[in-house]
PDB file of C-alpha atoms in Angstrom:
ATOM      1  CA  UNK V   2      62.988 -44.510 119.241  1.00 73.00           C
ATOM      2  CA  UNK V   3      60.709 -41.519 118.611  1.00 86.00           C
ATOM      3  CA  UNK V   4      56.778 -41.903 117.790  1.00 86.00           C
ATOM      4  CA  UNK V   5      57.564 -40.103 114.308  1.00 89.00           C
ATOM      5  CA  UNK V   6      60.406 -42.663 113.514  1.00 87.00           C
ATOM      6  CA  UNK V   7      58.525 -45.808 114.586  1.00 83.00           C
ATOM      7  CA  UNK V   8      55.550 -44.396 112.160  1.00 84.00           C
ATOM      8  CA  UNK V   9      57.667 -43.841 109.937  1.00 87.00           C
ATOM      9  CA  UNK V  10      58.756 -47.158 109.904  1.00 87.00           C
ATOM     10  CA  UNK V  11      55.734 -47.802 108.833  1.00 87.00           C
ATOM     11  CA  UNK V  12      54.770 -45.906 106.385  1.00 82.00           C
ATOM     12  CA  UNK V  13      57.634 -46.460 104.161  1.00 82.00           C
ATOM     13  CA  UNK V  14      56.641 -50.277 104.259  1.00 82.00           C
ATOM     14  CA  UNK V  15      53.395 -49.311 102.674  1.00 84.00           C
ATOM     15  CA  UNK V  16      53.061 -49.519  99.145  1.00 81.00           C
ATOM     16  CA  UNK V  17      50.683 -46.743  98.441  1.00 82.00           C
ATOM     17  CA  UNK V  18      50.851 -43.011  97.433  1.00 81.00           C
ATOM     18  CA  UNK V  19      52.327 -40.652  98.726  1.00 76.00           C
ATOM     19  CA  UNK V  20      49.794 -38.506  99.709  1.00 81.00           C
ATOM     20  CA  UNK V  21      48.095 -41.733 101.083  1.00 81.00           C
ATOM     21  CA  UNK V  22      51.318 -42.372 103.094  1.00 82.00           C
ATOM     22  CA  UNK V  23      50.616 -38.970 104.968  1.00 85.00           C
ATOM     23  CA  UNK V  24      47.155 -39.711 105.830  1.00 85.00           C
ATOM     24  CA  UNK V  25      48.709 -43.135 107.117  1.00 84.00           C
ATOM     25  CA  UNK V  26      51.749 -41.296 109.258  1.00 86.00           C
ATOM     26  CA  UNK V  27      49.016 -38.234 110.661  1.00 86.00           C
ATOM     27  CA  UNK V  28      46.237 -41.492 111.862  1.00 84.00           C
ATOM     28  CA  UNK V  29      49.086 -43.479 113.470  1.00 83.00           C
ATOM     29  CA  UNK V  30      50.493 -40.269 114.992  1.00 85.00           C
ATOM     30  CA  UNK V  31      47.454 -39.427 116.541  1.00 87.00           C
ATOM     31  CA  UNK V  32      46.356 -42.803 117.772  1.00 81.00           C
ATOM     32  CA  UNK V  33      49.484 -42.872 119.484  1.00 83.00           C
ATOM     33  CA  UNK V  34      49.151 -39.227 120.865  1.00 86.00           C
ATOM     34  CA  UNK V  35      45.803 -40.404 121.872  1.00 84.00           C
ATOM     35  CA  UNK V  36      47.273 -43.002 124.550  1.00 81.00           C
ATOM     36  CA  UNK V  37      50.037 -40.775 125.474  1.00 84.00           C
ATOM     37  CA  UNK V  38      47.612 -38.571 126.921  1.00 86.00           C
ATOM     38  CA  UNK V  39      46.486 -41.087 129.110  1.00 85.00           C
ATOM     39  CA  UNK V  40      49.604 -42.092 130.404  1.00 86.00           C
ATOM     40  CA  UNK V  41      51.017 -44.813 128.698  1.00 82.00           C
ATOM     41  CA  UNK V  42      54.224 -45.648 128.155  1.00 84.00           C
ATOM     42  CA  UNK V  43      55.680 -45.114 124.666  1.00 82.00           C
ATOM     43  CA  UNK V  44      57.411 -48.437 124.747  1.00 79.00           C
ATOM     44  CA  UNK V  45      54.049 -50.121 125.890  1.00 78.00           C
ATOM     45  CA  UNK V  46      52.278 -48.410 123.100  1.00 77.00           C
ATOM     46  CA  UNK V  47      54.925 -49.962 120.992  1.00 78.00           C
ATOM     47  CA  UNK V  48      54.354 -53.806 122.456  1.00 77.00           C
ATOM     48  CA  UNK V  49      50.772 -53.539 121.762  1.00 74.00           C
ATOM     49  CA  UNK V  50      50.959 -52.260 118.151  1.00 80.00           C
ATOM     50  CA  UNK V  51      53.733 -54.398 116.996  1.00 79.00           C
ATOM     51  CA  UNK V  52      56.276 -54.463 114.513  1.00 86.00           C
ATOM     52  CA  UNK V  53      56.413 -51.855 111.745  1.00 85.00           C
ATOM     53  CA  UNK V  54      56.999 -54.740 109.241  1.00 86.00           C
ATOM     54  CA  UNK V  55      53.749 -56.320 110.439  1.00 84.00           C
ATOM     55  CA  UNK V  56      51.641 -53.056 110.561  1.00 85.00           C
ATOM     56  CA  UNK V  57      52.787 -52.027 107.296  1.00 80.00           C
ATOM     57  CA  UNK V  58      51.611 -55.345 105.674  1.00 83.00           C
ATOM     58  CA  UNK V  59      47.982 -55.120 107.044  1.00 81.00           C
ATOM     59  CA  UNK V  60      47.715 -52.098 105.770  1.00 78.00           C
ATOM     60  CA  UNK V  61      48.969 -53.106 102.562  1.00 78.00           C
ATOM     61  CA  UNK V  62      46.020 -55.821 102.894  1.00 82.00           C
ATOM     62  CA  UNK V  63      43.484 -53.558 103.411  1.00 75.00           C
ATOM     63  CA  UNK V  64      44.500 -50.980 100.859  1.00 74.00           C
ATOM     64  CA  UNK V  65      41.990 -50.172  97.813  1.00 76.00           C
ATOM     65  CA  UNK V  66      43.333 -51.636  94.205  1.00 75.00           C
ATOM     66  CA  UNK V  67      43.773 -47.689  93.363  1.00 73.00           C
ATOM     67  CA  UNK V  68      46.394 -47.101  96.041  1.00 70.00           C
ATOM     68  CA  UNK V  69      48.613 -50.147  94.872  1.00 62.00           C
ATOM     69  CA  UNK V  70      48.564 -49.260  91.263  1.00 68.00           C
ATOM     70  CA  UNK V  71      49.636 -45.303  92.107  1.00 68.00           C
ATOM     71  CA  UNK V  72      52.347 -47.052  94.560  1.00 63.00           C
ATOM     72  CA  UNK V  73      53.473 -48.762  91.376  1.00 65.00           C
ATOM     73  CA  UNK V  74      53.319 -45.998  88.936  1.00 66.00           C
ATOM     74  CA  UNK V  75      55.388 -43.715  91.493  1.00 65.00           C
ATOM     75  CA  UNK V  76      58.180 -46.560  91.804  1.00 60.00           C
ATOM     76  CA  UNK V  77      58.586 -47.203  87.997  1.00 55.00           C
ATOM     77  CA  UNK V  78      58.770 -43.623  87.428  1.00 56.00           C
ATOM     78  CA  UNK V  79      61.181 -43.148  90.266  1.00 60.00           C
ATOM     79  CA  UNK V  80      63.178 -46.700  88.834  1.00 57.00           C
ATOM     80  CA  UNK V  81      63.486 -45.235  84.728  1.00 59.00           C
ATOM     81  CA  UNK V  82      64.762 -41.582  86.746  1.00 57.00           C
ATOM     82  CA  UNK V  83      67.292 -43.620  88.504  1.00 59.00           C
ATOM     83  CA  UNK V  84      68.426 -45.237  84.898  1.00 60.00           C
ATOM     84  CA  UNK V  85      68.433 -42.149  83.701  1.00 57.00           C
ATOM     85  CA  UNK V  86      70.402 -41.011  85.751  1.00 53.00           C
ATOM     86  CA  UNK V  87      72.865 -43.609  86.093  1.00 54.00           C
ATOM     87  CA  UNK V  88      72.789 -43.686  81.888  1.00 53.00           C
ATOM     88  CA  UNK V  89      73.918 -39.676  81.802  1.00 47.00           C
ATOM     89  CA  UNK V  90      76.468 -40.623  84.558  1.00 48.00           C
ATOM     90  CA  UNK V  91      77.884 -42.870  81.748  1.00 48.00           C
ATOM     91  CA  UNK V  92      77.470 -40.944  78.568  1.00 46.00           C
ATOM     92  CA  UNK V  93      79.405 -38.280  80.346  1.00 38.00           C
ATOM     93  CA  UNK V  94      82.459 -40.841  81.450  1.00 45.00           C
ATOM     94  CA  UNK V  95      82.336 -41.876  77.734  1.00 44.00           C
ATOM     95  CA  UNK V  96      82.488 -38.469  76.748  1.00 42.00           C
ATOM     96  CA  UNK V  97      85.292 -37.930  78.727  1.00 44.00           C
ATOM     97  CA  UNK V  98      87.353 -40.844  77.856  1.00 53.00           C
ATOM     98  CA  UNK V  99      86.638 -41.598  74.697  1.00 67.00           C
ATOM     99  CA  UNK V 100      88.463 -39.213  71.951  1.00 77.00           C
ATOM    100  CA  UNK V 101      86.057 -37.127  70.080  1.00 82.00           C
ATOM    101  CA  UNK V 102      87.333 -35.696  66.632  1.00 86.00           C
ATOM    102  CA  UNK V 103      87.807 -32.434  65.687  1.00 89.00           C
ATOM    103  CA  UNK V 104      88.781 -30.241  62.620  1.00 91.00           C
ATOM    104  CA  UNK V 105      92.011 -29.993  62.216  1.00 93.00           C
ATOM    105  CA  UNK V 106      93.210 -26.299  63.303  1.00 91.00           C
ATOM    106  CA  UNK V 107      89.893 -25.675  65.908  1.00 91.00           C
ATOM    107  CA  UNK V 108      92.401 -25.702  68.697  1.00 92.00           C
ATOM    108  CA  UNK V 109      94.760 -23.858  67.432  1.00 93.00           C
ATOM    109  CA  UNK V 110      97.940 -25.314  68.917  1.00 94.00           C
ATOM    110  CA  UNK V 111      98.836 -26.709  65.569  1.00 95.00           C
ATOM    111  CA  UNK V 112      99.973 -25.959  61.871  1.00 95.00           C
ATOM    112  CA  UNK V 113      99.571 -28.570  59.064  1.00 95.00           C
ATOM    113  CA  UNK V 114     103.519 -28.019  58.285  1.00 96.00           C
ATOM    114  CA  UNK V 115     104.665 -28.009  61.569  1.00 96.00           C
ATOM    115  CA  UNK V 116     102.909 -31.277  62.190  1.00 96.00           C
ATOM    116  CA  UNK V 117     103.700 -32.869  59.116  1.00 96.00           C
ATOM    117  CA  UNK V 118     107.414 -32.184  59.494  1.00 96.00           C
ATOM    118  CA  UNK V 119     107.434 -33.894  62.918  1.00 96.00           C
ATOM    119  CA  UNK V 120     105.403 -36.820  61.408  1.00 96.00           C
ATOM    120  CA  UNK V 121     108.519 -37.402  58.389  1.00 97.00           C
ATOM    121  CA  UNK V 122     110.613 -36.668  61.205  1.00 97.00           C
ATOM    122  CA  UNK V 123     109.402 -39.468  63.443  1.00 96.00           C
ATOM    123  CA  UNK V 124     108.956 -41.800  60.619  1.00 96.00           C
ATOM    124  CA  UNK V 125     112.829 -40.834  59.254  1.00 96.00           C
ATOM    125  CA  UNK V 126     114.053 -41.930  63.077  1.00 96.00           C
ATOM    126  CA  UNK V 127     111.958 -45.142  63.013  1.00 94.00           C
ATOM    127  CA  UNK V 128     113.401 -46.012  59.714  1.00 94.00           C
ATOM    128  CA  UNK V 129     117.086 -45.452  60.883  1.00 94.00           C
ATOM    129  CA  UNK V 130     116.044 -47.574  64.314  1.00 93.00           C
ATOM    130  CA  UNK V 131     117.272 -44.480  65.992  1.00 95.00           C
ATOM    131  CA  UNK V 132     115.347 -45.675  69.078  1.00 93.00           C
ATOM    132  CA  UNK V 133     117.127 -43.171  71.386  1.00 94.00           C
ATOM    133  CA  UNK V 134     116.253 -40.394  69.124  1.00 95.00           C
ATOM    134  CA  UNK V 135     113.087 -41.682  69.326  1.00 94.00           C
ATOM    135  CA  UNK V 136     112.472 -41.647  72.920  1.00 94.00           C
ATOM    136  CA  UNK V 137     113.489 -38.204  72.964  1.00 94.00           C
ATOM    137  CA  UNK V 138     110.703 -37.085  70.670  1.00 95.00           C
ATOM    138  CA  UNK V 139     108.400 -39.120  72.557  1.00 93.00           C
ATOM    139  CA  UNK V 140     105.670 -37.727  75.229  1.00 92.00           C
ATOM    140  CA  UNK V 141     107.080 -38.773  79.080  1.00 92.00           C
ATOM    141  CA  UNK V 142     103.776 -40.746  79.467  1.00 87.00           C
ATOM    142  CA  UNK V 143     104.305 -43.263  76.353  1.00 89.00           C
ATOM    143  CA  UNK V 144     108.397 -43.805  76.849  1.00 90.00           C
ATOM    144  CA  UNK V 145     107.560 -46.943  78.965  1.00 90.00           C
ATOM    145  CA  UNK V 146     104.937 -48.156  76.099  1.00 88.00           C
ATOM    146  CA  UNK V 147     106.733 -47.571  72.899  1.00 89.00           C
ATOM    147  CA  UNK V 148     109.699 -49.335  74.007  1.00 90.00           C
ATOM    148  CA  UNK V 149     112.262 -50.715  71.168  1.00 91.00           C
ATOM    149  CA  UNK V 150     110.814 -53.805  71.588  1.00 91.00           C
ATOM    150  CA  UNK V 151     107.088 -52.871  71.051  1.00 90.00           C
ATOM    151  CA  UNK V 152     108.254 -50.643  67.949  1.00 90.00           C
ATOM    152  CA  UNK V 153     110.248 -53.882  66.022  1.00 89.00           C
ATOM    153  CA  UNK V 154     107.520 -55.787  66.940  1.00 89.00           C
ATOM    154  CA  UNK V 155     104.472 -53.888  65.327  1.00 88.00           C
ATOM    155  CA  UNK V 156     107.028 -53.264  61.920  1.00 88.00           C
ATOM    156  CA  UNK V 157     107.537 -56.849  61.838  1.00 89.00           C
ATOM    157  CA  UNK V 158     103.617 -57.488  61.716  1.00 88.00           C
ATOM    158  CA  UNK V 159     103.206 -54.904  58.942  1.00 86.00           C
ATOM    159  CA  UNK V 160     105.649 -56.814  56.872  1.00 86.00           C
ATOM    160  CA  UNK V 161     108.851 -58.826  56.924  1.00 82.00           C
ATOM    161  CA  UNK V 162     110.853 -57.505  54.589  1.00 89.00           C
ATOM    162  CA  UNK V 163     110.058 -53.758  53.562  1.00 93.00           C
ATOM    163  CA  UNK V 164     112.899 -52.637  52.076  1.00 93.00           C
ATOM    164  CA  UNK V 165     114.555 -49.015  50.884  1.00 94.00           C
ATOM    165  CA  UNK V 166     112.297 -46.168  51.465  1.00 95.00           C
ATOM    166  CA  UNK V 167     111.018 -44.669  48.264  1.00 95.00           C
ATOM    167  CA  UNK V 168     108.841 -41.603  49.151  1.00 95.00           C
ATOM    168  CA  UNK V 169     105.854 -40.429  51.155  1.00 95.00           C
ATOM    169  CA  UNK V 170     101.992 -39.714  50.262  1.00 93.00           C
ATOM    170  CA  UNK V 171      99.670 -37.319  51.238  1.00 92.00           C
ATOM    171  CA  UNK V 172      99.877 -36.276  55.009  1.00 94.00           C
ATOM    172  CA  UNK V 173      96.060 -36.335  56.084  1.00 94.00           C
ATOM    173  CA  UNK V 174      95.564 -34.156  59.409  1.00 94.00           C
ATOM    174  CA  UNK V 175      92.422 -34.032  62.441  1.00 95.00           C
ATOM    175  CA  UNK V 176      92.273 -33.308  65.781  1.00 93.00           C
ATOM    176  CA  UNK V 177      91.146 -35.461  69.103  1.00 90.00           C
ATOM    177  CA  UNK V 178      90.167 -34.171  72.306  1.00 87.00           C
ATOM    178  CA  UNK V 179      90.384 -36.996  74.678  1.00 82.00           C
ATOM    179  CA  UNK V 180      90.336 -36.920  78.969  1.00 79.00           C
ATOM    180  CA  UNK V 181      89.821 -32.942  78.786  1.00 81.00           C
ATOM    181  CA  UNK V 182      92.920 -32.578  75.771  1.00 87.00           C
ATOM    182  CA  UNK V 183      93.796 -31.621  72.675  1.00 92.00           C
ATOM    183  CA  UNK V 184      96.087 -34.359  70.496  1.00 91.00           C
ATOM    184  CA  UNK V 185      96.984 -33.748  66.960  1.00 94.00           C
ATOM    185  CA  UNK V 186      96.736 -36.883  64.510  1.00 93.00           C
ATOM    186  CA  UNK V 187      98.692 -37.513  61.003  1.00 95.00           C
ATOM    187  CA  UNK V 188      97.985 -40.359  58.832  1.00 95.00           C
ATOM    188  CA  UNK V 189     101.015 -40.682  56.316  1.00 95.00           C
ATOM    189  CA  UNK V 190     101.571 -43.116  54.171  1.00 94.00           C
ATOM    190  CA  UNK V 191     105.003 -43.759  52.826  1.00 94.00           C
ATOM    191  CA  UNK V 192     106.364 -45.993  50.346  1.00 95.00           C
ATOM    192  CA  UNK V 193     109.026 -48.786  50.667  1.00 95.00           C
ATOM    193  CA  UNK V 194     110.494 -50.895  47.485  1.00 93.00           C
ATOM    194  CA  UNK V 195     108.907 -54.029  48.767  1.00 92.00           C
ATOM    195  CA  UNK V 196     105.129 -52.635  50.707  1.00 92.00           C
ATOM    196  CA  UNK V 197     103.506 -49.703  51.459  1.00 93.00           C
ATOM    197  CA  UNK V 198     102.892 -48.849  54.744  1.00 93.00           C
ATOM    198  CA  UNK V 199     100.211 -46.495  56.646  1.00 94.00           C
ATOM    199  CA  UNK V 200     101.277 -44.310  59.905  1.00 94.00           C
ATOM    200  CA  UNK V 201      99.015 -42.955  61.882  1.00 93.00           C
ATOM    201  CA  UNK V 202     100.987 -40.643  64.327  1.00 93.00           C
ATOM    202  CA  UNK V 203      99.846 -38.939  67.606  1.00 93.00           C
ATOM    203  CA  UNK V 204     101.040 -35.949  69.022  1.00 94.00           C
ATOM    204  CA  UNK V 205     100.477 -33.606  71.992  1.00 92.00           C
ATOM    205  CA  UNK V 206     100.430 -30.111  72.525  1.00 91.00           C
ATOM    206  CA  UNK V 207     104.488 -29.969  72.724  1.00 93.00           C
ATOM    207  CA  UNK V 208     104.458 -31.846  69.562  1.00 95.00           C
ATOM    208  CA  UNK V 209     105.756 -34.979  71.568  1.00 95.00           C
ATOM    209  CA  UNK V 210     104.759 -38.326  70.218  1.00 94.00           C
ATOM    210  CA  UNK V 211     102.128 -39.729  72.195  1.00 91.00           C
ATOM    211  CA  UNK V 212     100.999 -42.307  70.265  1.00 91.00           C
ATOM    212  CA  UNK V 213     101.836 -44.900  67.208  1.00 91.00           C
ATOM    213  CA  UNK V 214      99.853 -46.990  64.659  1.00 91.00           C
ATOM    214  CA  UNK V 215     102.253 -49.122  62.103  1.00 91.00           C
ATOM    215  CA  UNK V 216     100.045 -51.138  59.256  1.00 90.00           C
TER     216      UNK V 216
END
């Protein structure tokens, strides 16, 4: 161990300001430079002054009021920085992985007809339990999720017995970007002889499905 890391040792363990600190690290410094010119030992110099833990803590005895209440100002400052910092760390994550809506069109990549059509399209194959069809249409990502199981089963909780389809309603359109990409999103609703029932369709830049609400 060197004289500047044993005083610095030290110094940290002090609870005082930092320009205190310094004065604290130059007087040890010198104290010890002060023997070493005499000849001893570094390692003796060491023995006689003890450990840093102990130094530190009479010097944290002897301190004036002043010095502790700057020590403490400097850590709370340094503490609400670190928040901050941990805080922006997570608004950016939720930024990132949480979608964020857009207008409908600000990308670009879409056309209300174009993404209507696909939504009757999708709807058509659901309601002909064309489930191969459906796979087809469906993003690689989400073929494992929307199984044929997973589809009966949210129909089923949106009603029992829906009977013929009758018609659709107004397609409304928007836009999510969501882990750095653009998804379109139609809400249709569409009208059975025995409920009506609301779609809300996900699709990605190929136009694949890539995600399904049934209510």
């Amino acid at each position: 161990m060197t004289a500047q890391v044993y005083v610095n040792q030290i110094a940290k363990k002090v609870k005082c300001s930092k320009t205190k600190r310094k004065e604290i690290c130059r007087q040890l410094l010198a104290d010890i430079q002060a023997e070493a010119d005499q000849g001893v030992p570094f390692d003796v110099i060491m023995l006689r002054m003890g450990e840093p833990a102990a130094i530190a803590e009479e010097f944290n005895q002897n301190l004036p009021q002043q010095e502790y209440k700057k020590y403490k100002r400097s850590f709370f400052i340094k503490l609400a920085a670190g928040i901050a910092a941990v805080l922006a760390v997570i608004v950016i994550a939720a930024a990132w992985f949480l979608p964020v809506s857009l207008r409908f069109g600000s990308s670009g990549l879409y056309t209300q007809a174009e993404v209507e059509a696909r939504s009757k399209e999708i709807i058509r194959l659901l309601d002909a339990e064309d489930y191969e069809s459906l796979q087809a249409a469906m993003a690689d990502n989400v073929q494992d999720i929307l199984t044929e199981e997973i589809i009966r089963s949210a129909k089923d909780q949106a009603g029992a017995d829906w009977g013929s389809f009758r018609e659709f309603g107004k397609c409304y359109m928007s836009e999510q970007r969501i882990r750095g990409k653009t998804r379109a999103v139609a809400q249709i609703n569409a009208a059975y002889e025995n409920i009506g029932v609301t779609y809300t369709l996900f699709f990605n830049d190929d136009l694949k499905l890539s995600g399904l609400y049934i209510k």
